Amino acid sequence: MGKGEEEEEHQDIEDEDDTDDDDGDDEEEEEEKWRKHYSSRHRILLVGEGDFSFSLSLARRFGSARNMVATSLDTQEDIATKYSNGIKNVRELELRGCIVLFGVDAKQMSQHYFLSTQRFQRIVYNFPHVGFRYREGSYCQIQSNKRLVKSFLKNAKVLLRKEGGEIHISHKEGDPYNKWDLVKKAEKIGLVLHETVPFRMDDYPGYRNKRAQGSLSDAPFHLGVCSTYKFKLS
Ligand SMILES: C[S@@+](CC[C@H](N)C(=O)[O-])C[C@H]1O[C@@H](n2cnc3c(N)ncnc32)[C@H](O)[C@@H]1O
């Protein structure tokens, strides 16, 4: 599959009635399906999920999610407590064949007992954030977030397929987010920016971005202008 085909050509085929109940027809099952940058033929690792609604948006489009591993730092109990739809989303993912893993730390995931045996074509972390330890624009908060992103990229690089692999980070634009130096961090560890494209929620029906922390865990955060940064091995 040629790169660059992803964004434009497959956008129009989105059908909001996308539960894709194509059961019983093997040929239909094997047909390649796209959700924005992601294909049913990619082996996809999702990292730092909130209520797993982003993973589920892909899974519903693909029909089968046997090509996906969806992970969260939270335990299953945390997911039940923090998100009104978390467990429901996890169960549907599992029914669709997705492997769902809890307690996966993006900073150490290359040593995870199962993930360390796998290689992925797409590794996706939407809106990485350590949680509010300090004020968002403060030096300490920015440093913590930078450390998270750097460790994630290092670990993702190990788990990435050499041929055609991409690591995607969706991230807010503007101050203080541009102080995280995503691209510089990536370059320092042997990755190169392939492209940056606008991130739009509408591209992922059903996706609900989550604060993921405190009493407002289940609430969305303001997205504003944001982008998906795509990195490749240099
Ligand atoms: C702003 S929330 C975004 C959640 C989700 N990706 C979304 O788009 O709604 C940041 C997420 O990063 C996760 N996170 C923070 N530190 C992490 C780590 N070391 N490993 C994996 N996930 C982490 C949090 O648990 C939280 O789910």
mmCIF file of C-alpha atoms and ligand atoms in Angstrom:
data_model
loop_
_atom_site.group_PDB
_atom_site.id
_atom_site.type_symbol
_atom_site.label_atom_id
_atom_site.label_comp_id
_atom_site.label_asym_id
_atom_site.label_seq_id
_atom_site.Cartn_x
_atom_site.Cartn_y
_atom_site.Cartn_z
ATOM 1 C CA MET A 1 0.000 0.000 0.000
ATOM 2 C CA GLY A 2 1.560 3.221 -1.115
ATOM 3 C CA LYS A 3 1.982 5.943 1.450
ATOM 4 C CA GLY A 4 0.004 9.104 0.904
ATOM 5 C CA GLU A 5 -3.007 7.169 -0.297
ATOM 6 C CA GLU A 6 -4.323 7.122 3.192
ATOM 7 C CA GLU A 7 -5.616 10.560 4.039
ATOM 8 C CA GLU A 8 -7.380 11.787 0.955
ATOM 9 C CA GLU A 9 -8.526 8.771 -0.974
ATOM 10 C CA HIS A 10 -10.190 6.938 1.849
ATOM 11 C CA GLN A 11 -11.887 9.850 3.488
ATOM 12 C CA ASP A 12 -14.965 9.817 1.303
ATOM 13 C CA ILE A 13 -15.832 6.227 1.971
ATOM 14 C CA GLU A 14 -16.690 6.833 5.604
ATOM 15 C CA ASP A 15 -20.193 5.796 6.375
ATOM 16 C CA GLU A 16 -21.542 6.835 9.748
ATOM 17 C CA ASP A 17 -23.538 3.628 9.886
ATOM 18 C CA ASP A 18 -20.249 1.877 10.296
ATOM 19 C CA THR A 19 -20.889 -0.999 12.619
ATOM 20 C CA ASP A 20 -19.942 -3.132 9.626
ATOM 21 C CA ASP A 21 -21.914 -6.220 10.394
ATOM 22 C CA ASP A 22 -20.630 -8.023 7.355
ATOM 23 C CA ASP A 23 -20.629 -11.393 9.071
ATOM 24 C CA GLY A 24 -20.886 -14.477 7.043
ATOM 25 C CA ASP A 25 -19.230 -13.131 3.945
ATOM 26 C CA ASP A 26 -15.570 -14.094 3.960
ATOM 27 C CA GLU A 27 -14.724 -12.013 0.912
ATOM 28 C CA GLU A 28 -16.215 -8.903 2.520
ATOM 29 C CA GLU A 29 -14.237 -9.636 5.677
ATOM 30 C CA GLU A 30 -10.981 -9.610 3.771
ATOM 31 C CA GLU A 31 -11.646 -6.396 1.883
ATOM 32 C CA GLU A 32 -9.261 -3.633 2.957
ATOM 33 C CA LYS A 33 -10.965 -0.899 4.947
ATOM 34 C CA TRP A 34 -9.638 2.489 5.943
ATOM 35 C CA ARG A 35 -10.297 4.916 8.743
ATOM 36 C CA LYS A 36 -8.311 8.018 7.830
ATOM 37 C CA HIS A 37 -4.613 6.936 8.096
ATOM 38 C CA TYR A 38 -5.379 3.445 9.325
ATOM 39 C CA SER A 39 -6.044 0.296 7.340
ATOM 40 C CA SER A 40 -7.545 -3.022 8.356
ATOM 41 C CA ARG A 41 -4.343 -4.482 6.920
ATOM 42 C CA HIS A 42 -2.051 -2.541 9.235
ATOM 43 C CA ARG A 43 -0.945 -4.109 12.462
ATOM 44 C CA ILE A 44 -1.795 -1.254 14.830
ATOM 45 C CA LEU A 45 -0.755 -0.551 18.416
ATOM 46 C CA LEU A 46 -2.725 2.085 20.315
ATOM 47 C CA VAL A 47 -1.068 3.572 23.374
ATOM 48 C CA GLY A 48 -2.379 5.759 26.212
ATOM 49 C CA GLU A 49 -6.016 5.209 25.408
ATOM 50 C CA GLY A 50 -8.659 6.968 27.526
ATOM 51 C CA ASP A 51 -12.049 5.244 27.302
ATOM 52 C CA PHE A 52 -10.873 3.210 24.260
ATOM 53 C CA SER A 53 -13.300 5.056 21.984
ATOM 54 C CA PHE A 54 -10.572 5.898 19.459
ATOM 55 C CA SER A 55 -9.617 2.228 19.140
ATOM 56 C CA LEU A 56 -13.292 1.345 18.832
ATOM 57 C CA SER A 57 -13.785 3.897 16.067
ATOM 58 C CA LEU A 58 -11.139 2.080 14.011
ATOM 59 C CA ALA A 59 -12.445 -1.347 14.989
ATOM 60 C CA ARG A 60 -16.004 -0.549 13.914
ATOM 61 C CA ARG A 61 -14.777 0.645 10.559
ATOM 62 C CA PHE A 62 -12.627 -2.436 10.030
ATOM 63 C CA GLY A 63 -15.309 -4.821 11.286
ATOM 64 C CA SER A 64 -12.739 -7.192 12.696
ATOM 65 C CA ALA A 65 -10.112 -5.736 15.043
ATOM 66 C CA ARG A 66 -7.779 -8.717 14.986
ATOM 67 C CA ASN A 67 -5.094 -6.415 13.558
ATOM 68 C CA MET A 68 -5.164 -4.176 16.648
ATOM 69 C CA VAL A 69 -3.670 -4.081 20.130
ATOM 70 C CA ALA A 70 -5.232 -1.351 22.279
ATOM 71 C CA THR A 71 -3.562 -0.349 25.548
ATOM 72 C CA SER A 72 -4.002 1.911 28.524
ATOM 73 C CA LEU A 73 -1.848 2.818 31.499
ATOM 74 C CA ASP A 74 -4.951 2.333 33.634
ATOM 75 C CA THR A 75 -6.036 -0.933 35.165
ATOM 76 C CA GLN A 76 -9.379 -2.375 34.107
ATOM 77 C CA GLU A 77 -10.786 -1.224 37.472
ATOM 78 C CA ASP A 78 -9.569 2.324 36.736
ATOM 79 C CA ILE A 79 -11.308 2.225 33.357
ATOM 80 C CA ALA A 80 -14.572 1.181 35.040
ATOM 81 C CA THR A 81 -14.305 3.985 37.575
ATOM 82 C CA LYS A 82 -13.109 6.764 35.296
ATOM 83 C CA TYR A 83 -15.218 6.354 32.163
ATOM 84 C CA SER A 84 -18.935 5.818 31.691
ATOM 85 C CA ASN A 85 -18.405 3.848 28.466
ATOM 86 C CA GLY A 86 -14.942 2.424 29.162
ATOM 87 C CA ILE A 87 -15.822 -1.184 29.944
ATOM 88 C CA LYS A 88 -18.520 -1.284 27.261
ATOM 89 C CA ASN A 89 -15.947 -0.110 24.701
ATOM 90 C CA VAL A 90 -13.385 -2.651 25.899
ATOM 91 C CA ARG A 91 -15.887 -5.499 25.641
ATOM 92 C CA GLU A 92 -16.845 -4.549 22.096
ATOM 93 C CA LEU A 93 -13.183 -4.301 21.112
ATOM 94 C CA GLU A 94 -12.548 -7.754 22.527
ATOM 95 C CA LEU A 95 -15.598 -9.161 20.743
ATOM 96 C CA ARG A 96 -14.180 -7.789 17.514
ATOM 97 C CA GLY A 97 -10.899 -9.591 18.159
ATOM 98 C CA CYS A 98 -8.786 -6.716 19.457
ATOM 99 C CA ILE A 99 -6.212 -7.525 22.124
ATOM 100 C CA VAL A 100 -6.798 -5.090 24.998
ATOM 101 C CA LEU A 101 -4.011 -4.630 27.527
ATOM 102 C CA PHE A 102 -4.126 -2.661 30.774
ATOM 103 C CA GLY A 103 -1.276 -1.199 32.805
ATOM 104 C CA VAL A 104 0.894 -0.604 29.746
ATOM 105 C CA ASP A 105 3.418 2.152 30.385
ATOM 106 C CA ALA A 106 4.411 3.946 27.181
ATOM 107 C CA LYS A 107 7.804 4.602 28.750
ATOM 108 C CA GLN A 108 8.604 0.904 29.125
ATOM 109 C CA MET A 109 6.366 -0.831 26.639
ATOM 110 C CA SER A 110 9.201 -2.248 24.511
ATOM 111 C CA GLN A 111 9.931 -4.564 27.471
ATOM 112 C CA HIS A 112 6.307 -5.602 27.938
ATOM 113 C CA TYR A 113 6.017 -9.422 27.993
ATOM 114 C CA PHE A 114 3.663 -9.519 25.006
ATOM 115 C CA LEU A 115 4.412 -6.294 23.109
ATOM 116 C CA SER A 116 8.139 -7.096 23.049
ATOM 117 C CA THR A 117 7.309 -10.063 20.808
ATOM 118 C CA GLN A 118 5.347 -7.936 18.334
ATOM 119 C CA ARG A 119 6.138 -5.455 15.565
ATOM 120 C CA PHE A 120 3.633 -2.876 14.301
ATOM 121 C CA GLN A 121 3.087 -0.803 11.172
ATOM 122 C CA ARG A 122 1.287 1.929 13.067
ATOM 123 C CA ILE A 123 1.855 2.955 16.682
ATOM 124 C CA VAL A 124 -0.567 5.640 17.776
ATOM 125 C CA TYR A 125 -0.662 7.824 20.876
ATOM 126 C CA ASN A 126 -3.323 10.533 20.855
ATOM 127 C CA PHE A 127 -2.703 13.522 23.074
ATOM 128 C CA PRO A 128 0.025 12.212 25.343
ATOM 129 C CA HIS A 129 -0.037 13.950 28.700
ATOM 130 C CA VAL A 130 1.276 12.999 32.149
ATOM 131 C CA GLY A 131 -1.693 14.543 33.939
ATOM 132 C CA PHE A 132 -1.750 17.840 35.724
ATOM 133 C CA ARG A 133 1.092 17.893 38.199
ATOM 134 C CA TYR A 134 1.784 21.612 37.763
ATOM 135 C CA ARG A 135 0.340 24.465 35.720
ATOM 136 C CA GLU A 136 0.162 23.452 32.027
ATOM 137 C CA GLY A 137 2.590 26.158 30.899
ATOM 138 C CA SER A 138 5.043 25.745 33.749
ATOM 139 C CA TYR A 139 8.589 24.512 33.188
ATOM 140 C CA CYS A 140 8.104 21.408 35.364
ATOM 141 C CA GLN A 141 4.906 20.363 33.592
ATOM 142 C CA ILE A 142 6.443 20.824 30.165
ATOM 143 C CA GLN A 143 9.534 18.843 31.210
ATOM 144 C CA SER A 144 7.377 15.957 32.487
ATOM 145 C CA ASN A 145 5.427 15.846 29.247
ATOM 146 C CA LYS A 146 8.615 16.005 27.208
ATOM 147 C CA ARG A 147 10.031 13.049 29.133
ATOM 148 C CA LEU A 148 6.859 11.056 28.462
ATOM 149 C CA VAL A 149 6.948 11.762 24.735
ATOM 150 C CA LYS A 150 10.661 11.039 24.439
ATOM 151 C CA SER A 151 10.345 7.689 26.243
ATOM 152 C CA PHE A 152 7.260 6.791 24.235
ATOM 153 C CA LEU A 153 9.098 7.482 20.971
ATOM 154 C CA LYS A 154 12.143 5.454 22.081
ATOM 155 C CA ASN A 155 9.963 2.491 23.003
ATOM 156 C CA ALA A 156 7.756 2.776 19.945
ATOM 157 C CA LYS A 157 10.824 2.785 17.717
ATOM 158 C CA VAL A 158 11.753 -0.666 19.036
ATOM 159 C CA LEU A 159 8.253 -2.025 18.341
ATOM 160 C CA LEU A 160 7.990 -0.501 14.858
ATOM 161 C CA ARG A 161 8.212 -2.592 11.697
ATOM 162 C CA LYS A 162 11.195 -1.438 9.679
ATOM 163 C CA GLU A 163 9.279 -1.550 6.402
ATOM 164 C CA GLY A 164 6.725 1.237 6.182
ATOM 165 C CA GLY A 165 6.281 1.665 9.936
ATOM 166 C CA GLU A 166 4.942 4.953 11.303
ATOM 167 C CA ILE A 167 4.562 6.363 14.791
ATOM 168 C CA HIS A 168 1.702 8.836 15.126
ATOM 169 C CA ILE A 169 1.294 11.419 17.858
ATOM 170 C CA SER A 170 -1.735 13.675 17.842
ATOM 171 C CA HIS A 171 -0.972 16.868 19.671
ATOM 172 C CA LYS A 172 -2.360 20.313 20.342
ATOM 173 C CA GLU A 173 -0.723 23.220 18.546
ATOM 174 C CA GLY A 174 0.383 26.534 20.009
ATOM 175 C CA ASP A 175 1.822 27.558 23.345
ATOM 176 C CA PRO A 176 2.786 25.672 25.543
ATOM 177 C CA TYR A 177 2.462 22.505 23.413
ATOM 178 C CA ASN A 178 4.962 23.644 20.818
ATOM 179 C CA LYS A 179 7.507 23.840 23.649
ATOM 180 C CA TRP A 180 7.453 20.055 23.894
ATOM 181 C CA ASP A 181 9.735 19.921 20.805
ATOM 182 C CA LEU A 182 8.219 16.727 19.436
ATOM 183 C CA VAL A 183 10.135 16.821 16.184
ATOM 184 C CA LYS A 184 13.520 17.567 17.771
ATOM 185 C CA LYS A 185 12.989 14.805 20.307
ATOM 186 C CA ALA A 186 12.154 12.347 17.539
ATOM 187 C CA GLU A 187 15.163 13.319 15.440
ATOM 188 C CA LYS A 188 17.507 12.829 18.391
ATOM 189 C CA ILE A 189 16.439 9.204 18.691
ATOM 190 C CA GLY A 190 16.695 8.318 15.017
ATOM 191 C CA LEU A 191 13.215 9.119 13.772
ATOM 192 C CA VAL A 192 12.253 11.581 11.087
ATOM 193 C CA LEU A 193 9.080 13.602 10.625
ATOM 194 C CA HIS A 194 7.268 12.193 7.606
ATOM 195 C CA GLU A 195 4.380 14.664 7.669
ATOM 196 C CA THR A 196 2.083 16.674 9.906
ATOM 197 C CA VAL A 197 -1.626 16.705 9.111
ATOM 198 C CA PRO A 198 -4.576 18.352 10.858
ATOM 199 C CA PHE A 199 -6.303 16.142 13.420
ATOM 200 C CA ARG A 200 -10.105 16.286 13.193
ATOM 201 C CA MET A 201 -12.390 14.452 15.588
ATOM 202 C CA ASP A 202 -14.938 14.038 12.833
ATOM 203 C CA ASP A 203 -12.561 11.671 11.068
ATOM 204 C CA TYR A 204 -13.078 9.207 13.912
ATOM 205 C CA PRO A 205 -16.812 8.784 14.569
ATOM 206 C CA GLY A 206 -17.474 7.738 18.146
ATOM 207 C CA TYR A 207 -14.125 8.998 19.430
ATOM 208 C CA ARG A 208 -14.409 10.949 22.691
ATOM 209 C CA ASN A 209 -11.231 12.616 23.858
ATOM 210 C CA LYS A 210 -10.812 12.371 27.619
ATOM 211 C CA ARG A 211 -9.118 14.382 30.339
ATOM 212 C CA ALA A 212 -8.343 11.024 31.939
ATOM 213 C CA GLN A 213 -7.546 12.506 35.344
ATOM 214 C CA GLY A 214 -9.283 13.436 38.568
ATOM 215 C CA SER A 215 -12.992 13.943 39.054
ATOM 216 C CA LEU A 216 -13.319 15.120 35.437
ATOM 217 C CA SER A 217 -11.676 12.022 33.893
ATOM 218 C CA ASP A 218 -14.666 11.327 31.683
ATOM 219 C CA ALA A 219 -14.927 14.915 30.417
ATOM 220 C CA PRO A 220 -13.395 16.042 27.119
ATOM 221 C CA PHE A 221 -10.572 18.565 26.992
ATOM 222 C CA HIS A 222 -10.630 21.470 24.570
ATOM 223 C CA LEU A 223 -8.892 20.365 21.397
ATOM 224 C CA GLY A 224 -8.519 23.622 19.498
ATOM 225 C CA VAL A 225 -6.050 23.398 16.633
ATOM 226 C CA CYS A 226 -4.283 20.059 16.683
ATOM 227 C CA SER A 227 -2.275 17.854 14.371
ATOM 228 C CA THR A 228 -1.153 14.307 13.830
ATOM 229 C CA TYR A 229 2.627 14.074 13.629
ATOM 230 C CA LYS A 230 3.806 11.056 11.660
ATOM 231 C CA PHE A 231 7.311 9.793 12.326
ATOM 232 C CA LYS A 232 9.330 7.179 10.475
ATOM 233 C CA LEU A 233 12.678 5.538 11.003
ATOM 234 C CA SER A 234 15.397 7.750 9.596
HETATM 235 C C1 LIG B 1 -4.937 13.751 27.701
HETATM 236 S S1 LIG B 1 -5.194 12.038 28.010
HETATM 237 C C2 LIG B 1 -5.605 11.438 26.379
HETATM 238 C C3 LIG B 1 -6.329 10.125 26.465
HETATM 239 C C4 LIG B 1 -6.686 9.518 25.116
HETATM 240 N N1 LIG B 1 -5.523 9.175 24.341
HETATM 241 C C5 LIG B 1 -7.579 10.440 24.336
HETATM 242 O O1 LIG B 1 -7.227 10.797 23.212
HETATM 243 O O2 LIG B 1 -8.657 10.787 24.836
HETATM 244 C C6 LIG B 1 -3.527 11.448 28.242
HETATM 245 C C7 LIG B 1 -3.421 9.941 28.408
HETATM 246 O O3 LIG B 1 -2.060 9.574 28.578
HETATM 247 C C8 LIG B 1 -2.029 8.486 29.485
HETATM 248 N N2 LIG B 1 -0.688 8.347 30.035
HETATM 249 C C9 LIG B 1 -0.003 9.188 30.848
HETATM 250 N N3 LIG B 1 1.213 8.680 31.126
HETATM 251 C C10 LIG B 1 1.302 7.495 30.464
HETATM 252 C C11 LIG B 1 2.296 6.481 30.357
HETATM 253 N N4 LIG B 1 3.475 6.575 31.001
HETATM 254 N N5 LIG B 1 2.027 5.412 29.598
HETATM 255 C C12 LIG B 1 0.855 5.277 28.938
HETATM 256 N N6 LIG B 1 -0.124 6.190 29.011
HETATM 257 C C13 LIG B 1 0.098 7.285 29.770
HETATM 258 C C14 LIG B 1 -3.069 8.831 30.504
HETATM 259 O O4 LIG B 1 -3.461 7.686 31.227
HETATM 260 C C15 LIG B 1 -4.163 9.383 29.627
HETATM 261 O O5 LIG B 1 -5.016 8.353 29.211
#
